[in-house]
Tab-separated table of C-alpha atoms in Angstrom:
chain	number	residue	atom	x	y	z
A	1	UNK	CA	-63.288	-3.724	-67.358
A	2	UNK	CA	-60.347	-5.169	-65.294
A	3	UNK	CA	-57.417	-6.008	-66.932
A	4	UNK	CA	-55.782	-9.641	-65.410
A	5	UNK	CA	-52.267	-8.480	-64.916
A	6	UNK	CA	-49.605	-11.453	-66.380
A	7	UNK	CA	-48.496	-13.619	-64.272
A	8	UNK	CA	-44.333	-14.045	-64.140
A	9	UNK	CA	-43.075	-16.830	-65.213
A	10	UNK	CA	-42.327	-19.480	-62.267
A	11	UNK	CA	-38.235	-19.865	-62.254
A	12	UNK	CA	-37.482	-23.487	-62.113
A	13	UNK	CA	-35.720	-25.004	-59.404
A	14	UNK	CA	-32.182	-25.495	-60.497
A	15	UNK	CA	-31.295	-29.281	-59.788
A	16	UNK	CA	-27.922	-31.129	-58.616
A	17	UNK	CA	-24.653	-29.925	-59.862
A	18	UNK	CA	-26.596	-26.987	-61.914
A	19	UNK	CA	-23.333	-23.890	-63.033
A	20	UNK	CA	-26.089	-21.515	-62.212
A	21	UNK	CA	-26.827	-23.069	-59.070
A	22	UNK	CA	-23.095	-22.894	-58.071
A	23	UNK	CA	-22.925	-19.378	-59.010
A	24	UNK	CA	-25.645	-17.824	-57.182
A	25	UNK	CA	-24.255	-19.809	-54.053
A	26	UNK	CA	-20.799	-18.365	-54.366
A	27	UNK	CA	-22.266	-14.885	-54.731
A	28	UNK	CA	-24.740	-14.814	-51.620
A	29	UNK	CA	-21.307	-15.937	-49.790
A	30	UNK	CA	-19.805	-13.346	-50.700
A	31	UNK	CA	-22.353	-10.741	-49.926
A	32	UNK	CA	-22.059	-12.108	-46.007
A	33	UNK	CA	-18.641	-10.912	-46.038
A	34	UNK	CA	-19.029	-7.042	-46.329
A	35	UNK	CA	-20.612	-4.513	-44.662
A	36	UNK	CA	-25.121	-4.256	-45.338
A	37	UNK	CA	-24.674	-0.479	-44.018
A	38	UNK	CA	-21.417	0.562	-45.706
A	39	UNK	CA	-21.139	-0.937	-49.849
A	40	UNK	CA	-17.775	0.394	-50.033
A	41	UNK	CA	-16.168	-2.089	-46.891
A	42	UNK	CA	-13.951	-3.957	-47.961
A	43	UNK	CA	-12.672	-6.546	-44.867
A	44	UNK	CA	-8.747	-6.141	-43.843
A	45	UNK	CA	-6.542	-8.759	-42.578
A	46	UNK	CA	-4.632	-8.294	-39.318
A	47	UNK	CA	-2.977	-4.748	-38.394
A	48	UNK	CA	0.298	-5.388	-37.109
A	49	UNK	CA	0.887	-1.766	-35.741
A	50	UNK	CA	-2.400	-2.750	-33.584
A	51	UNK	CA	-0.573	-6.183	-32.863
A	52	UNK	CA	2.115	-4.605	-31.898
A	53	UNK	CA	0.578	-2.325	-29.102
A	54	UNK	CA	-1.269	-4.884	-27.572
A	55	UNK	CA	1.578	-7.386	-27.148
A	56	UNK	CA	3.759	-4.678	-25.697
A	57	UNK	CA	0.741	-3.284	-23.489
A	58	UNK	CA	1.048	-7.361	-22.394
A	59	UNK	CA	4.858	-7.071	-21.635
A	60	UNK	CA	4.077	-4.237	-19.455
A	61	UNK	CA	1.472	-6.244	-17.082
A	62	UNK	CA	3.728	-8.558	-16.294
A	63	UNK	CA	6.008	-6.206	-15.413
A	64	UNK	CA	4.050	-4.670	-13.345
A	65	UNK	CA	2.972	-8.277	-11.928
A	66	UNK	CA	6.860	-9.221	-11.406
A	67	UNK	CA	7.314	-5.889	-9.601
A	68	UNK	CA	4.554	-7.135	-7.478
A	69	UNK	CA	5.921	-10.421	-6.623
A	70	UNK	CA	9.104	-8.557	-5.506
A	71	UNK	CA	7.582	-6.891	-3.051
A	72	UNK	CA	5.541	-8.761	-1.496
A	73	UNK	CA	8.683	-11.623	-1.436
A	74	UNK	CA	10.382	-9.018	0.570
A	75	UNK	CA	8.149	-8.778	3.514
A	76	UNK	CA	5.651	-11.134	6.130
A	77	UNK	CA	2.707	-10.309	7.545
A	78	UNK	CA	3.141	-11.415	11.491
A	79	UNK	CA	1.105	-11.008	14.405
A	80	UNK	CA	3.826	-7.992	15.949
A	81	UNK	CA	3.335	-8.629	19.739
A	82	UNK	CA	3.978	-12.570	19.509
A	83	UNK	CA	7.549	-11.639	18.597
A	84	UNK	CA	10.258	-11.575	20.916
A	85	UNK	CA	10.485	-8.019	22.823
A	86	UNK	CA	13.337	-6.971	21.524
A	87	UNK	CA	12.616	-7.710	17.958
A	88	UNK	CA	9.438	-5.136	18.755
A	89	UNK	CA	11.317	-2.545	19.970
A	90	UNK	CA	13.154	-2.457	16.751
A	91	UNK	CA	9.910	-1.902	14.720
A	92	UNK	CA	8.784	0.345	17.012
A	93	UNK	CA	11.872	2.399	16.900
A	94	UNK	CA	12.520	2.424	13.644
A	95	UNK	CA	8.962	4.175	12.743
A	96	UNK	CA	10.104	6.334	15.057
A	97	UNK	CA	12.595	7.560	13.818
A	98	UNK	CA	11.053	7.610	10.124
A	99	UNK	CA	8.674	9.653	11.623
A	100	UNK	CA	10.563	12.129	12.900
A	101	UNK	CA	12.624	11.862	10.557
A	102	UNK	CA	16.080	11.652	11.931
A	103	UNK	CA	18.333	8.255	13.443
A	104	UNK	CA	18.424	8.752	17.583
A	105	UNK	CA	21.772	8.828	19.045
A	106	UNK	CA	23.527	5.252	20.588
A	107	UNK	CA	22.606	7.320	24.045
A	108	UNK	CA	19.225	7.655	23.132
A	109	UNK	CA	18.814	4.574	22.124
A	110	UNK	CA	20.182	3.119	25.293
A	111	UNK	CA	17.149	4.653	27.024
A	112	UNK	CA	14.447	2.355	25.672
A	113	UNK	CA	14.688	-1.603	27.079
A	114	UNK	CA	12.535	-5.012	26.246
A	115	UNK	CA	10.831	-4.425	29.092
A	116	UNK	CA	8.510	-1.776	27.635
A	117	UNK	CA	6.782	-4.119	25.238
A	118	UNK	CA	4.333	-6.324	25.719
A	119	UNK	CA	4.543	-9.740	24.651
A	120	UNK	CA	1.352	-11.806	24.036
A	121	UNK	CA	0.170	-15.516	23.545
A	122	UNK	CA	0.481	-16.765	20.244
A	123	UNK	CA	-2.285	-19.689	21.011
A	124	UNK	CA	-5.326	-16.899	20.310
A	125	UNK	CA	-6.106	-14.663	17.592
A	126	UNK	CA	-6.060	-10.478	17.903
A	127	UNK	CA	-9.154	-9.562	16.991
A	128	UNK	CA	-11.911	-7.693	19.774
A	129	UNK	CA	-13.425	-10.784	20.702
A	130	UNK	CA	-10.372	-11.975	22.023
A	131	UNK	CA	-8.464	-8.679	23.907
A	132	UNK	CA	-10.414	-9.426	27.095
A	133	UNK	CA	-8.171	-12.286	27.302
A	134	UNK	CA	-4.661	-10.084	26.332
A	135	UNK	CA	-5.233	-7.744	28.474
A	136	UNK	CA	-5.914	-10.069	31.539
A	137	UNK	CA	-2.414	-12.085	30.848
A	138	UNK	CA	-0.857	-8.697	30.271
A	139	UNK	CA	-2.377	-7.749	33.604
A	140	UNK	CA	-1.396	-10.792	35.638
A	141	UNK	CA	-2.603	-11.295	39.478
A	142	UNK	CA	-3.698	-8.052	39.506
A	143	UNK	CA	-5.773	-7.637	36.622
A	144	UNK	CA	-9.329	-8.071	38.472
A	145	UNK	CA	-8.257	-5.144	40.937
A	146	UNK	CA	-7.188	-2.643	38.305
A	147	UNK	CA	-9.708	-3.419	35.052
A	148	UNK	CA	-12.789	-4.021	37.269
A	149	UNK	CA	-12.751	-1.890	40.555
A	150	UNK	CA	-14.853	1.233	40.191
A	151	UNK	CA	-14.039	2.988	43.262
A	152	UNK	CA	-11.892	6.119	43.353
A	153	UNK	CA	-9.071	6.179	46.180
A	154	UNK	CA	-7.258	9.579	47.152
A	155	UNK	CA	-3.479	9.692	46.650
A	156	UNK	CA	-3.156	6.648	44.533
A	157	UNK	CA	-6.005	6.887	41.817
A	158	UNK	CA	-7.252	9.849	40.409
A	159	UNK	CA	-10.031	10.393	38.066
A	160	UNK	CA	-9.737	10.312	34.745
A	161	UNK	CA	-6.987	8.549	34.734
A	162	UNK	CA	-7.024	4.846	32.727
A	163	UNK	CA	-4.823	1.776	33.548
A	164	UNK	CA	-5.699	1.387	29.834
A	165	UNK	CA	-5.419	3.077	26.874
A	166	UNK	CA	-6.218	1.853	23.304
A	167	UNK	CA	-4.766	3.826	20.058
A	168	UNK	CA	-6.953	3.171	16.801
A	169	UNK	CA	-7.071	4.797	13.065
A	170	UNK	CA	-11.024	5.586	13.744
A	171	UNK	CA	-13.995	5.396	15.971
A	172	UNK	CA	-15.182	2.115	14.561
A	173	UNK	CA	-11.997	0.280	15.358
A	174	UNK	CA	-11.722	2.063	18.938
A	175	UNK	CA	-15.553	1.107	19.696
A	176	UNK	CA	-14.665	-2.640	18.232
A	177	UNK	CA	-11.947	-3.292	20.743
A	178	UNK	CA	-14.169	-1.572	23.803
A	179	UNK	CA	-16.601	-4.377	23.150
A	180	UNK	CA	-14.515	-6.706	23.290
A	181	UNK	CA	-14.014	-5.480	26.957
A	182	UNK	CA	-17.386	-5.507	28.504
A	183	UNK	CA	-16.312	-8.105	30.861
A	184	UNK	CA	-14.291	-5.490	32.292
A	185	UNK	CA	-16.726	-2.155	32.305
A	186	UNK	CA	-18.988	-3.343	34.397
A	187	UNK	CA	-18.586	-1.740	37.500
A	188	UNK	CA	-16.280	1.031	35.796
A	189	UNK	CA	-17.035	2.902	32.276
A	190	UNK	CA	-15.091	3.016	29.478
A	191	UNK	CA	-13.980	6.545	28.007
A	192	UNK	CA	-14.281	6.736	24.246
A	193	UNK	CA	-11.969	9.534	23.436
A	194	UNK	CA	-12.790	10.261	19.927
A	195	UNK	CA	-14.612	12.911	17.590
A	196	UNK	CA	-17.444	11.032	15.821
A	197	UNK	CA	-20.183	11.654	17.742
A	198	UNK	CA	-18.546	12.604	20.755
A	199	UNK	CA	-18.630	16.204	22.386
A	200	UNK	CA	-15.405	17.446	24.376
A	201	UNK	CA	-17.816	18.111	27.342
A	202	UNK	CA	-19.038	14.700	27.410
A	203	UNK	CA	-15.570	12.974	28.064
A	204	UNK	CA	-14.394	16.315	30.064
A	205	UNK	CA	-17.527	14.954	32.393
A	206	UNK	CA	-17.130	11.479	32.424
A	207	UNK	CA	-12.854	11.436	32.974
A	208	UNK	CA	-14.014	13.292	36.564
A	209	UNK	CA	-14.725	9.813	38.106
A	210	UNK	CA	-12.406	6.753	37.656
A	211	UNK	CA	-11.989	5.492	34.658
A	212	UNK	CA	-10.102	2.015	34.054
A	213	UNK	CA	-10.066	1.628	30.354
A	214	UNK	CA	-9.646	4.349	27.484
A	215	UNK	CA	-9.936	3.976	23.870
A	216	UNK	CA	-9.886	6.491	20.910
A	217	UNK	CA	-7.805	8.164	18.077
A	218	UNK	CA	-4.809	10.192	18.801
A	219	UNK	CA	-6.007	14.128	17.887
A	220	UNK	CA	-9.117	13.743	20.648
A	221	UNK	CA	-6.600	11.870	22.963
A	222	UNK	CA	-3.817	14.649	22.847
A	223	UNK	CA	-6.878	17.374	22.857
A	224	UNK	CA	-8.188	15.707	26.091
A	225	UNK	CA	-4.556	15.444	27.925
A	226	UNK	CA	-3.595	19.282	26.594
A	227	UNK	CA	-7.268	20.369	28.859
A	228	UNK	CA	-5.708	18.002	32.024
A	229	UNK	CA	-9.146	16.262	31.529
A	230	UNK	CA	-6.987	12.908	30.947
A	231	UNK	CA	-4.614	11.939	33.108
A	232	UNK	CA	-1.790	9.578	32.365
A	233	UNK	CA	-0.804	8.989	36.507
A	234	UNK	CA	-1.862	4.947	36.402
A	235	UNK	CA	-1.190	4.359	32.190
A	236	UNK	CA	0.316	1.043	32.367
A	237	UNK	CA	-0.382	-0.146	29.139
A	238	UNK	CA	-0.510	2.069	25.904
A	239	UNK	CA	-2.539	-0.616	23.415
A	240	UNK	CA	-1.439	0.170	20.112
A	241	UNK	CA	-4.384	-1.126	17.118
A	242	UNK	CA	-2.245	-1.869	14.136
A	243	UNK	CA	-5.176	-3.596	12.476
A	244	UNK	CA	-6.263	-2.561	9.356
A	245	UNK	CA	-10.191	-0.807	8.717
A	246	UNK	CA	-11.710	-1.922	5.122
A	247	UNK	CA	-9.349	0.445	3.040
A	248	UNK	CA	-6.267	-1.127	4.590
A	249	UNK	CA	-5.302	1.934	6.519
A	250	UNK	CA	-4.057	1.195	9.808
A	251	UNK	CA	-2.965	3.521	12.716
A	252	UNK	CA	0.986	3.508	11.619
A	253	UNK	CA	0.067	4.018	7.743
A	254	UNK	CA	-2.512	6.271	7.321
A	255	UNK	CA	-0.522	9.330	6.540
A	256	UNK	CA	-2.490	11.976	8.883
A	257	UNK	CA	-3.593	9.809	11.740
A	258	UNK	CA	-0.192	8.678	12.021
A	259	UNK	CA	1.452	12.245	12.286
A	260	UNK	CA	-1.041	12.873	15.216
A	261	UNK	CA	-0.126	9.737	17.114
A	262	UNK	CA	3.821	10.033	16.892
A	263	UNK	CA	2.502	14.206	17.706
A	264	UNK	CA	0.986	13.040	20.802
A	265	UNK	CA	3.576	10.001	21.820
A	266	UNK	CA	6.497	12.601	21.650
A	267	UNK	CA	4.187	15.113	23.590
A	268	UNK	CA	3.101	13.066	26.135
A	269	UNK	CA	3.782	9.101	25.861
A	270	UNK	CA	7.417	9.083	25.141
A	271	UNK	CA	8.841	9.908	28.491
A	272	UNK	CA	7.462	7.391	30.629
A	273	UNK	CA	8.279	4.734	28.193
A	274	UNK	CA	11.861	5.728	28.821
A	275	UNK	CA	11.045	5.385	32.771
A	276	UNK	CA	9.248	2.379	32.638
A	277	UNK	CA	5.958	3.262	33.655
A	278	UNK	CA	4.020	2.447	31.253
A	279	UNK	CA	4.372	-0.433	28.107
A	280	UNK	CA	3.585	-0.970	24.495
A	281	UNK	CA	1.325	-3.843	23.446
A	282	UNK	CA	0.721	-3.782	19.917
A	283	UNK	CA	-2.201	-5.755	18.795
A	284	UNK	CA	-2.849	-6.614	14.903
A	285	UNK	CA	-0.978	-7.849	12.079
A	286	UNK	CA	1.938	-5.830	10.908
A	287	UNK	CA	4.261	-5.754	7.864
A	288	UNK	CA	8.173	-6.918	8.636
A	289	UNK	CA	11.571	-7.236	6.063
A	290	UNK	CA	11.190	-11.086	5.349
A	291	UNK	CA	13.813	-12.747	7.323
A	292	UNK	CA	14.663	-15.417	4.821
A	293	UNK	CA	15.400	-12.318	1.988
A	294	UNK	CA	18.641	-11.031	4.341
């Protein structure tokens, strides 16, 4: 026979300003306030040691921020080749000589003029869409007859031997500023004188016929000119790419493609800038000692 179990007594609802209404309220408050998982929590106020740390980690930033500011107060970013010759030559110079890492004698220095760097219009931007047009002002009256002609003529034009020659950190800056140049390679091929992709043989074939425009990285450059497979007889104009590729390496920073280029302008470049054969044009943005901070 089943047994009815006893019901439990309903619990009346406590009503208005009930004590034992209070109570229970102040006690499920409390309850919010530690720790379900851990009874024995007991909530702490602030930790100044913790405090402490972080405000002096925040001291520290803006150090580091200030530092910043400093620096960057210090120099400009300017388009190098739209200042004044002789204000180039100083740049140029001075890397030089931080590269090799000694000042050159007042006799030395007497050898270099303005006249070996290129100066170019302000009115358009240097990137490779607009170099065609550099070039062509560099070039003057003549620029049709030496960037276009593809015809080689015995005695005064060998092969292999550009009017031309770009300097870039990679392949992918070198190939941007060739097609910026198709106007010109028409008639006459380019040489890309760099590793990526590129065997020795190839450009050892191609330099045998004429060759108006060059562009690659210095190792492949000085590799090519070492084998007499480039020849420098017509260089007119060494085109130095100072811009930047995404990591903000340029030709003149990045530490190992800048040891081959001042390797292969002392080896080869050097001496007929001293003759005045052949000019600098740098092209890009470049870093310069603020003027206003001296």
């Amino acid at each position: 026979m089943a047994i009815d179990k006893p019901k439990s007594p309903k619990r009346k609802k406590l009503k208005g300003n009930h004590p034992l209404k209070a109570r229970s309220a102040i006690s499920r408050n409390k309850s919010k306030k530690f720790n379900r998982k851990n009874a024995n929590f007991v909530p702490l106020g602030k930790n100044k040691f913790i405090d402490d740390i972080k405000e002096k980690g925040k001291d520290k930033e803006e150090v580091r921020t200030t530092k910043k500011e400093i620096v960057n107060s210090k120099v400009e970013t300017v388009l190098l080749s739209s200042l004044p010759a002789a204000q180039q030559l100083d740049f140029f110079l001075d890397r030089f000589q931080s590269a090799n890492k000694s000042k050159l004698s007042p006799l030395e220095l007497e050898a270099y003029r303005d006249t070996c760097m290129v100066e170019l219009s302000k009115d358009a931007n240097q990137d490779a869409e607009n170099i065609n047009k550099h070039i062509k002002d560099a070039f003057g009256e003549s620029w049709k007859e030496v960037l276009c002609d593809g015809n080689l003529f015995e005695g005064t034009i060998e092969p292999g031997s550009p009017a031309v020659l770009i300097i870039s950190v990679s392949a992918l800056s070198s190939l941007e500023l060739l097609r910026g140049l198709k106007v010109y390679t028409k008639n006459c091929r380019p040489a890309k004188l760099f590793a990526k992709h590129m065997k020795v043989e190839e450009q050892i074939e191609l330099l045998r016929s004429r060759v108006n425009i060059a562009s690659g990285t210095p190792s492949r450059i000085k590799k090519l000119i070492d084998m007499d497979a480039l020849m420098l007889s017509r260089l007119a104009i060494i085109v130095l790419d100072i811009r930047r590729d995404v990591k903000g390496y340029s030709l003149l920073t990045l530490p190992q493609v800048s040891a081959e280029f001042w390797n292969l302008y002392r080896a080869h470049l050097n001496e007929r800038i001293i003759e005045g054969s052949t000019r600098i044009c740098f092209y890009g943005l470049a870093e310069l000692p603020n003027s206003k901070q001296k």
